[in-house]
Structure formats: structure tokens, C-alpha cells
mmCIF file of C-alpha atoms in Angstrom:
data_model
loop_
_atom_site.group_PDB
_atom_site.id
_atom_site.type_symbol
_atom_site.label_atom_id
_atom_site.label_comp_id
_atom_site.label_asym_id
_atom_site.label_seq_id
_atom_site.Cartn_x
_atom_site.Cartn_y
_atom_site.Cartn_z
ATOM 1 C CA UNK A 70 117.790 83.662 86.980
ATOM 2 C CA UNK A 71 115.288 80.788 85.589
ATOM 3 C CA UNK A 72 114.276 79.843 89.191
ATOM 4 C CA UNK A 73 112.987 84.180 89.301
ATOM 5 C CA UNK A 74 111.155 83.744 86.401
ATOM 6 C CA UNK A 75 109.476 80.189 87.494
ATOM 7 C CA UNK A 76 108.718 81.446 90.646
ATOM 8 C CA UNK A 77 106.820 83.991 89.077
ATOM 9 C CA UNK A 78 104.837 81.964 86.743
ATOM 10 C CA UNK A 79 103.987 79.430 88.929
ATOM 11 C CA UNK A 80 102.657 82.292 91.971
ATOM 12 C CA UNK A 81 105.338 81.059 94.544
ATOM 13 C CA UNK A 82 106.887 84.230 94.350
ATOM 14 C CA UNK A 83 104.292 86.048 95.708
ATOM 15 C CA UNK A 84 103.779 83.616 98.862
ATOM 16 C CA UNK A 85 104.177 84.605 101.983
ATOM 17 C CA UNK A 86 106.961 82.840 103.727
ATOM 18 C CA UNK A 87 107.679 81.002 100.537
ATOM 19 C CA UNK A 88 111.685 80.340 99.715
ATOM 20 C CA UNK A 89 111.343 81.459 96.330
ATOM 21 C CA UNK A 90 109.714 84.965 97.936
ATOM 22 C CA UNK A 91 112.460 84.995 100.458
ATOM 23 C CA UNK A 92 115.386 84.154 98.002
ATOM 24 C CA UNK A 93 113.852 87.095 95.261
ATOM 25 C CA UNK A 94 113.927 89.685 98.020
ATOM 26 C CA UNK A 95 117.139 88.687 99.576
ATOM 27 C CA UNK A 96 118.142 89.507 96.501
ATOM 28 C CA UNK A 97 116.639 92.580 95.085
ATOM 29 C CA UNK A 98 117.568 94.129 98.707
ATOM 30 C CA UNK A 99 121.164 93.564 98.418
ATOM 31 C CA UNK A 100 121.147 95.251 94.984
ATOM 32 C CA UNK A 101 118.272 96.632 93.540
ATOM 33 C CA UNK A 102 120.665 96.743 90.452
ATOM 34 C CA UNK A 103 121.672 93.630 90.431
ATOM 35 C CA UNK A 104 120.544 90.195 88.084
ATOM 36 C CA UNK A 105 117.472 89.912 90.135
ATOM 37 C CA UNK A 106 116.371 93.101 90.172
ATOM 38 C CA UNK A 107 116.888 93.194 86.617
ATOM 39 C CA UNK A 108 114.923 90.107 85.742
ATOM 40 C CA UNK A 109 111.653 90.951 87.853
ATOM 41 C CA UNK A 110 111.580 94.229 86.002
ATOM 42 C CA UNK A 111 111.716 92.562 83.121
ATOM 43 C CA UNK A 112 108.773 90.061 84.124
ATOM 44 C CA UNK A 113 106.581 93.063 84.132
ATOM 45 C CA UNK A 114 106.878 93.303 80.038
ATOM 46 C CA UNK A 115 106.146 89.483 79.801
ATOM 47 C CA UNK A 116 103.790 88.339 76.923
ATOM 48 C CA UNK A 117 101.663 86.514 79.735
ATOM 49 C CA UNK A 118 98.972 88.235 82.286
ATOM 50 C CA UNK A 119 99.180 86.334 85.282
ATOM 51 C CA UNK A 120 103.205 86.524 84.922
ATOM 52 C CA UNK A 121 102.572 90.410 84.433
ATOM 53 C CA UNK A 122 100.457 90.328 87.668
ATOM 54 C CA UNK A 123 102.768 88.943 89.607
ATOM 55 C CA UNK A 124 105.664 91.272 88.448
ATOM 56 C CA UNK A 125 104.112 94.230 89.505
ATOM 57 C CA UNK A 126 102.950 92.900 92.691
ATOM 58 C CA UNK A 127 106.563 92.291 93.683
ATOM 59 C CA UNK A 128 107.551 95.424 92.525
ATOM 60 C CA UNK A 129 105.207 97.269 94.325
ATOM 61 C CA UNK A 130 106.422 95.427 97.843
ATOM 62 C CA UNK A 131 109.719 95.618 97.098
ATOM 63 C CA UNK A 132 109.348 99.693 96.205
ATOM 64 C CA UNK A 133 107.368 100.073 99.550
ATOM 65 C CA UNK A 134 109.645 99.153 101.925
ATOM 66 C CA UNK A 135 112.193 101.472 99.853
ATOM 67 C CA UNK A 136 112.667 103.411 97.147
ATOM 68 C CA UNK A 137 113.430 102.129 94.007
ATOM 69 C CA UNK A 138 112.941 104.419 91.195
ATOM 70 C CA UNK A 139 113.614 101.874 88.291
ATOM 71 C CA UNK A 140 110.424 100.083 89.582
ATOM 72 C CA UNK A 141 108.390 103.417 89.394
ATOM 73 C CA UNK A 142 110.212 104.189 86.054
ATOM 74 C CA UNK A 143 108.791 101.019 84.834
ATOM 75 C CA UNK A 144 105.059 101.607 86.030
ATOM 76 C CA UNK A 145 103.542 103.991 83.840
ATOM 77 C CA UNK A 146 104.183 101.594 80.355
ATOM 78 C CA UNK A 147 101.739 99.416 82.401
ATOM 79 C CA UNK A 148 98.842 101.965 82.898
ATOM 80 C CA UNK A 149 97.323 100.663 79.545
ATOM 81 C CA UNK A 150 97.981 96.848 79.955
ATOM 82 C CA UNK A 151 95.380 94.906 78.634
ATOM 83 C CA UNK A 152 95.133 93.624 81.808
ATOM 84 C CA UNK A 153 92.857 95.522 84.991
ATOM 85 C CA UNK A 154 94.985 93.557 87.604
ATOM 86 C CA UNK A 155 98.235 94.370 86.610
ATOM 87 C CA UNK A 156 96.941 98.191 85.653
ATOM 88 C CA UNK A 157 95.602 98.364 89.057
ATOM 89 C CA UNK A 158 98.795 97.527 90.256
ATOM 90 C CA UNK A 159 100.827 99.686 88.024
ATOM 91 C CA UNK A 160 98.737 102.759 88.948
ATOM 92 C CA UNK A 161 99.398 102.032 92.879
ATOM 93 C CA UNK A 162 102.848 102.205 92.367
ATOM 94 C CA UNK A 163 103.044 105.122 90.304
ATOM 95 C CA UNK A 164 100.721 106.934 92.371
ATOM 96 C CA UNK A 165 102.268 105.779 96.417
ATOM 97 C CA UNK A 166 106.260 106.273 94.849
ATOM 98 C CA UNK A 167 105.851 108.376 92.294
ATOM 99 C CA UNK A 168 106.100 112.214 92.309
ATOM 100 C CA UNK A 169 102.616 114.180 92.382
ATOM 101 C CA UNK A 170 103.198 116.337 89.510
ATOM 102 C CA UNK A 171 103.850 112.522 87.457
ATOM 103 C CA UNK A 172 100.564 111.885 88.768
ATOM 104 C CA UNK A 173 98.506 115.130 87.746
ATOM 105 C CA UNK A 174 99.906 114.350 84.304
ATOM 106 C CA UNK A 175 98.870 111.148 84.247
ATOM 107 C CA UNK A 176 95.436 111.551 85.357
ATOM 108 C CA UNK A 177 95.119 114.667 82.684
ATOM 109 C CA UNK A 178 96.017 112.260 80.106
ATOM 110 C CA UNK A 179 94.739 108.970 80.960
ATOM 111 C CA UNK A 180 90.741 107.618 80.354
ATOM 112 C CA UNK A 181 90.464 104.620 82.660
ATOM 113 C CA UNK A 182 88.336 104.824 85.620
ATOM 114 C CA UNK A 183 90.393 101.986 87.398
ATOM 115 C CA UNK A 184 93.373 103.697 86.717
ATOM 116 C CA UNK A 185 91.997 107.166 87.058
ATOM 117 C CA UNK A 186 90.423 106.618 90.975
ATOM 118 C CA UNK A 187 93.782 104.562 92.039
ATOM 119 C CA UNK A 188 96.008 107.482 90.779
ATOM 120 C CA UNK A 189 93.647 110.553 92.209
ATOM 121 C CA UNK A 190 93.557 107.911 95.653
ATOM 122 C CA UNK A 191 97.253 108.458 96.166
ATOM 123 C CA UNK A 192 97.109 112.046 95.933
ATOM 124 C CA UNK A 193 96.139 113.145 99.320
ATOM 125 C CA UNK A 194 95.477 116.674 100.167
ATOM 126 C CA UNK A 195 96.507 117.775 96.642
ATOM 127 C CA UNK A 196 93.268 115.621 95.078
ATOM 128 C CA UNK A 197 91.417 118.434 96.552
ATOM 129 C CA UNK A 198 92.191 120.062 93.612
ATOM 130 C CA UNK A 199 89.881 117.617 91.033
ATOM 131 C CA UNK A 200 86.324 118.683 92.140
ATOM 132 C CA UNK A 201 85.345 119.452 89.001
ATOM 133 C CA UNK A 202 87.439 115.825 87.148
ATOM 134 C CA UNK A 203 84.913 114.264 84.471
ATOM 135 C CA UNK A 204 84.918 110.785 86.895
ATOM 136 C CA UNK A 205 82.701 110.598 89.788
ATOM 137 C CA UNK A 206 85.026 109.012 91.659
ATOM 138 C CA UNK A 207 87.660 111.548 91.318
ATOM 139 C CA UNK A 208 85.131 114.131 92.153
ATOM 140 C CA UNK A 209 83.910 112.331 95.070
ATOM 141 C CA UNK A 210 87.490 111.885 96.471
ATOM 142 C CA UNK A 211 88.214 115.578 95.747
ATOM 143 C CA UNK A 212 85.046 116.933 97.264
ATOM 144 C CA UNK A 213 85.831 114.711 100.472
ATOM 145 C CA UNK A 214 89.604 115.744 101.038
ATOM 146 C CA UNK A 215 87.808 119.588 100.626
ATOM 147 C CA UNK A 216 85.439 118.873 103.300
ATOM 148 C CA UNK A 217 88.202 117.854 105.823
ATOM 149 C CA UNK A 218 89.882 120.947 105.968
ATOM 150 C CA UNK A 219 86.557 123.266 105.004
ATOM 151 C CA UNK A 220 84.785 126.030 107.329
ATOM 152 C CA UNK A 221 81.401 125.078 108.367
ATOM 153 C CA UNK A 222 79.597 127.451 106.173
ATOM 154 C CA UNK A 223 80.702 125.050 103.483
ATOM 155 C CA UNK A 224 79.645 121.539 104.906
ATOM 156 C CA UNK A 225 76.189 121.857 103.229
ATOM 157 C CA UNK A 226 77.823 122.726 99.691
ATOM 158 C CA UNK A 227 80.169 119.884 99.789
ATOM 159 C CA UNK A 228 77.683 117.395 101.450
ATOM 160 C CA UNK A 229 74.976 117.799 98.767
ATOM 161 C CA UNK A 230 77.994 117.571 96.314
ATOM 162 C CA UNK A 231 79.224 114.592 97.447
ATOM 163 C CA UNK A 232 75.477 112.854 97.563
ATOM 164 C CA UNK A 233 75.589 113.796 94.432
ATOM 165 C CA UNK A 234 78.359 112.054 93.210
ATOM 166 C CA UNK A 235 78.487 108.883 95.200
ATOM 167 C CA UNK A 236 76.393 106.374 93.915
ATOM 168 C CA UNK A 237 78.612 106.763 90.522
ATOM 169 C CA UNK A 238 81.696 106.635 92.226
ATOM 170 C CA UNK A 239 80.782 103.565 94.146
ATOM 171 C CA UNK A 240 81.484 101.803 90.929
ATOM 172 C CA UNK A 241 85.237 102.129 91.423
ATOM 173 C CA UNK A 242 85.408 102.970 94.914
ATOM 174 C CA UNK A 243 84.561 100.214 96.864
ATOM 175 C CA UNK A 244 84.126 101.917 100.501
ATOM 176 C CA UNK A 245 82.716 105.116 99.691
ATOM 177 C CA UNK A 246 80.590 104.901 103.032
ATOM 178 C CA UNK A 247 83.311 103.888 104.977
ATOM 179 C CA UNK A 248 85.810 106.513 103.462
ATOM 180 C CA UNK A 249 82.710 109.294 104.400
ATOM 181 C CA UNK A 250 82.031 108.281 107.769
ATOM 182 C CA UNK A 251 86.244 108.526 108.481
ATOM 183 C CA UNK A 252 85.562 112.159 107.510
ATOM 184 C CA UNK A 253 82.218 113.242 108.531
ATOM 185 C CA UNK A 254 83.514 111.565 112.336
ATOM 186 C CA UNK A 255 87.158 113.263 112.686
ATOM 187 C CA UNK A 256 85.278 116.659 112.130
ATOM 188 C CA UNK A 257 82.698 115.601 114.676
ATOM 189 C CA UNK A 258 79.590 115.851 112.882
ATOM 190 C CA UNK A 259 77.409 112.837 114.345
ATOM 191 C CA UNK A 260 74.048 114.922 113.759
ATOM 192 C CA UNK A 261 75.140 115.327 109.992
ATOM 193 C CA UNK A 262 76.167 111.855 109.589
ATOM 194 C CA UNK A 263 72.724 110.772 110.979
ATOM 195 C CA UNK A 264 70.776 112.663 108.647
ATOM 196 C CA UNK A 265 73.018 111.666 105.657
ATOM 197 C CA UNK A 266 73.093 107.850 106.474
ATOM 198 C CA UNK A 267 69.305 108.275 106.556
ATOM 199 C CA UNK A 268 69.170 109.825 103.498
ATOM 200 C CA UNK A 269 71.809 107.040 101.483
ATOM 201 C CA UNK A 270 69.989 103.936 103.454
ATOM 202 C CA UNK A 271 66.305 105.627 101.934
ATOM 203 C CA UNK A 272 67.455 105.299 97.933
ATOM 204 C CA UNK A 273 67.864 101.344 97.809
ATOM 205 C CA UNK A 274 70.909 102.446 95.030
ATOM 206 C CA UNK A 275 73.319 103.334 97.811
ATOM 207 C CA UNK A 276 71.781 101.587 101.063
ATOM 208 C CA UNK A 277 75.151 100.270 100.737
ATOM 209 C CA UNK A 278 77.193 103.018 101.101
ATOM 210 C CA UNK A 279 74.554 104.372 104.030
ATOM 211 C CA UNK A 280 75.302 101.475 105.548
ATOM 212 C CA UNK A 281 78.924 101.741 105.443
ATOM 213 C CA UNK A 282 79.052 105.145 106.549
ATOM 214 C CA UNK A 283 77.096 104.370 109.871
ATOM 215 C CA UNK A 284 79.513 101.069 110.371
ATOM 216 C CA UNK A 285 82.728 103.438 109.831
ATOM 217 C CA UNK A 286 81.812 106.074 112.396
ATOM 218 C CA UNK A 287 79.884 103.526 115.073
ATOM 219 C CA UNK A 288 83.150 101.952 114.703
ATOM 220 C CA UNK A 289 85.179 104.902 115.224
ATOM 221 C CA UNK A 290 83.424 106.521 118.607
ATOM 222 C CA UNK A 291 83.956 103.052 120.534
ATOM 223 C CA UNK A 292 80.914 102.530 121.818
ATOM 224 C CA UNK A 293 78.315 99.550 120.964
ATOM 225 C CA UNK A 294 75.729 99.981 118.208
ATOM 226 C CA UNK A 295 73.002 100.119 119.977
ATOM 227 C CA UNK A 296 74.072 102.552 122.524
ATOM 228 C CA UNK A 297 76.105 104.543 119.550
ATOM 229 C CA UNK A 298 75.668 108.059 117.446
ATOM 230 C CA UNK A 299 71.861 108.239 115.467
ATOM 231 C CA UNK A 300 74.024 106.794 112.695
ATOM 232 C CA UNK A 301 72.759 103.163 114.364
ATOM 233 C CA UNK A 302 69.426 103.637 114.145
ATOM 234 C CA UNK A 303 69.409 104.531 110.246
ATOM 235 C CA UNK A 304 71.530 101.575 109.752
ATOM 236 C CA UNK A 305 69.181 98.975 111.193
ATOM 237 C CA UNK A 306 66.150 101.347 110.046
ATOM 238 C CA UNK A 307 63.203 98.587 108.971
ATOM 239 C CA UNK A 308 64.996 95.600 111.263
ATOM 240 C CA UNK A 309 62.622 94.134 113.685
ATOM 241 C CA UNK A 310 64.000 93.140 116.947
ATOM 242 C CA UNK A 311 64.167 89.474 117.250
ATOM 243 C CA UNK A 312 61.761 88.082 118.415
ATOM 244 C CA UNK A 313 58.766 90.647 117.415
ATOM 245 C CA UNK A 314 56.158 90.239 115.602
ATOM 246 C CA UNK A 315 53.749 92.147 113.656
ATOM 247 C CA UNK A 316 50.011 93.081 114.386
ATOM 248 C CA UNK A 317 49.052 90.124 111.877
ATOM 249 C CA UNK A 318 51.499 87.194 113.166
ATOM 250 C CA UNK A 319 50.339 87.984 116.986
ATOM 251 C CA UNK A 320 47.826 85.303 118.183
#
């Protein structure tokens, strides 16, 4: 198995379309107990990073497209590799193909934000359960899965919760907005979404996520963006038509 562990090192493995890629699962799919198998879970405990990476990366395809419990077995020694990468990676695959309750304990026990928002991502519905987690992001997640399922009478609660929390969260959730405006637009709440967008886009710390709201649910109701929800006009708020000038450039 030397060509497995060259492959590895040397990032052909994780190709697309690459013989090495297509020989490794080939062979992990005719026996995920087999040499090959064996070896790659093996790679994931190597003394080098990048080979770690790459490990873990494979094991996470080759456990999506089926189970494979050894791979998930293997995950968690990962979750405090010196490396983010591969404890990104780990964390994915313990938290997509690993039970929930193996989750929970993990997040009650582990420190890393990284880690922390990857794991409480995978949870679904039962994140809802985290509102009151010490990480932003966590919260943020848990206050949002809350809201999809919530009465009315407790939109404003969870909206001025989730303001609260999102500019911190944003530091290890890269699409708050977007994530938001998937929510805020399945329960039909355009007038909300307008007044929160214009809210986010007026605090230049999370005109970012503002703007990614309004994107996610202009995108989502199919129509243009300048014919779409009042989202639009809070996300080009300030733009000047092209073309237009001000009182002081006109001749």
C-alpha cells in the first residue's frame, strides 16, 4: 500500500478524476476492511499536517456516500489536532455520521470555536436546544433553528436575540446573512427581513451579513433585484444609480 500513502502525500489522492483517487476508492468500496481501508485510516494519525489533511478528507467522502463507522470511530482523536484543517474536517465527520448524543458530548466537553460551530452545524433541529451555549455562534445557530419552527408572538424575542449575537458569530460562521435570509424567507417574513437588513447594513460591523441576508432571500423569491422584496433597497442603500450625479458635480 506505498502507492496509498504517496498518493496522499503528494495531494493526488484527493483529485478529482485522478487514478490514484479512483484506484483508493475502488478499493475502500469493495472492503472498507480491507488493506486500503486500513492504511487511509491510518494516514489520519500521520506525524505530517498536510498528509493528515488529506486523510480525513478522504475519509469524510468515502463515509458520505456510506457508512463506515471505523472512519467516524477514528474522528474524534482528531478534534484537538494541532491542525484547524484537519480539525475542521474531523468535526464534519463526526458531526454528519456520527450519532447526536456523540455530538452533545462533544460540544459539552470541547473549547474550540472551529470545532464547536462545525459540530452544533450538524445538529439540525436538536441545536435548538444550545440558545444559551457560551459561543456566539452556537447561540446564533440555536436561536435560528428556534425561530423556524416558533409562533409569531416569539419572532421579536428571537430576532433581537439573534442581532444580538451575530456579528460574534460571523467570526466562525461565514454566511450568517445568507443562513438568516433562508429562514426569515421560508416563514415569509419579507417586511421583517427589510427592516432587519436595514438595521445590519446601518452598523458598518455587519453590513456584511445585511448584505447577505438581502442576497439570500432576493435570491430565493425569483424575481430581479430591483423589482424584488424591500430587502433590495437596503442592500444597495447609499449606491447612486449610474450615471447620477450630485448637486456639486452637475454643471
Amino acid at each position: 500500500m506505498k502507492w496509498l500513502g504517496a498518493a496522499v502525500a503528494d495531494g493526488t489522492a484527493t483529485m478529482p478524476a485522478h487514478p490514484s483517487r479512483i484506484a483508493l476508492f475502488d478499493a475502500v468500496r469493495a472492503d472498507r476492511t480491507g488493506p486500503a481501508a486500513i492504511r487511509l485510516l491510518r494516514l489520519a494519525r500521520s506525524g505530517e499536517p498536510f498528509v493528515r489533511r488529506g486523510a480525513m478528507d478522504l475519509l469524510c467522502s468515502l463515509a458520505c456516500e456510506q457508512p463506515w463507522p471505523e472512519a467516524v470511530d477514528a474522528a474524534p482523536t482528531r478534534l484537538d489536532d494541532p491542525d484547524e484543517e484537519v480539525r475542521r474536517r474531523a468535526a464534519y465527520l463526526v458531526g454528519h455520521r456520527g450519532e447526536p448524543g456523540l455530538v452533545l458530548a462533544a460540544l459539552g466537553e470541547l473549547t474550540d470555536p472551529v470545532v464547536r460551530t462545525v459540530l452544533a452545524r450538524a445538529l439540525g433541529p436538536a441545536v435548538a436546544r444550545l440558545r444559551t451555549d457560551r459561543l456566539a455562534a452556537v447561540r446564533f445557530l440555536a436561536h435560528l433553528e428556534t425561530l423556524r419552527a416558533a409562533p409569531p408572538v416569539r419572532w421579536p424575542a428571537l430576532d433581537r436575540a439573534l442581532l444580538t449575537d451575530a456579528r460574534e458569530a460571523a467570526l466562525h460562521l461565514a454566511d450568517v446573512g445568507p443562513l438568516w435570509g433562508r429562514v426569515l424567507y421560508g416563514l415569509g417574513r419579507e417586511r421583517h427581513c427589510a427592516a432587519l437588513v436595514a438595521r445590519l447594513l446601518g452598523d458598518p460591523a455587519t453590513r456584511d451579513i445585511g448584505a447577505g441576508l438581502a442576497r439570500e432571500a432576493c435570491h430565493n423569491c425569483g424575481r430581479p433585484r430591483s423589482h424584488c422584496c424591500r430587502c433590495s433597497s437596503g442592500a444597495t442603500a447609499g449606491k447612486r444609480p449610474r450615471g447620477s450625479r450630485t448637486p456639486s458635480e452637475r454643471p
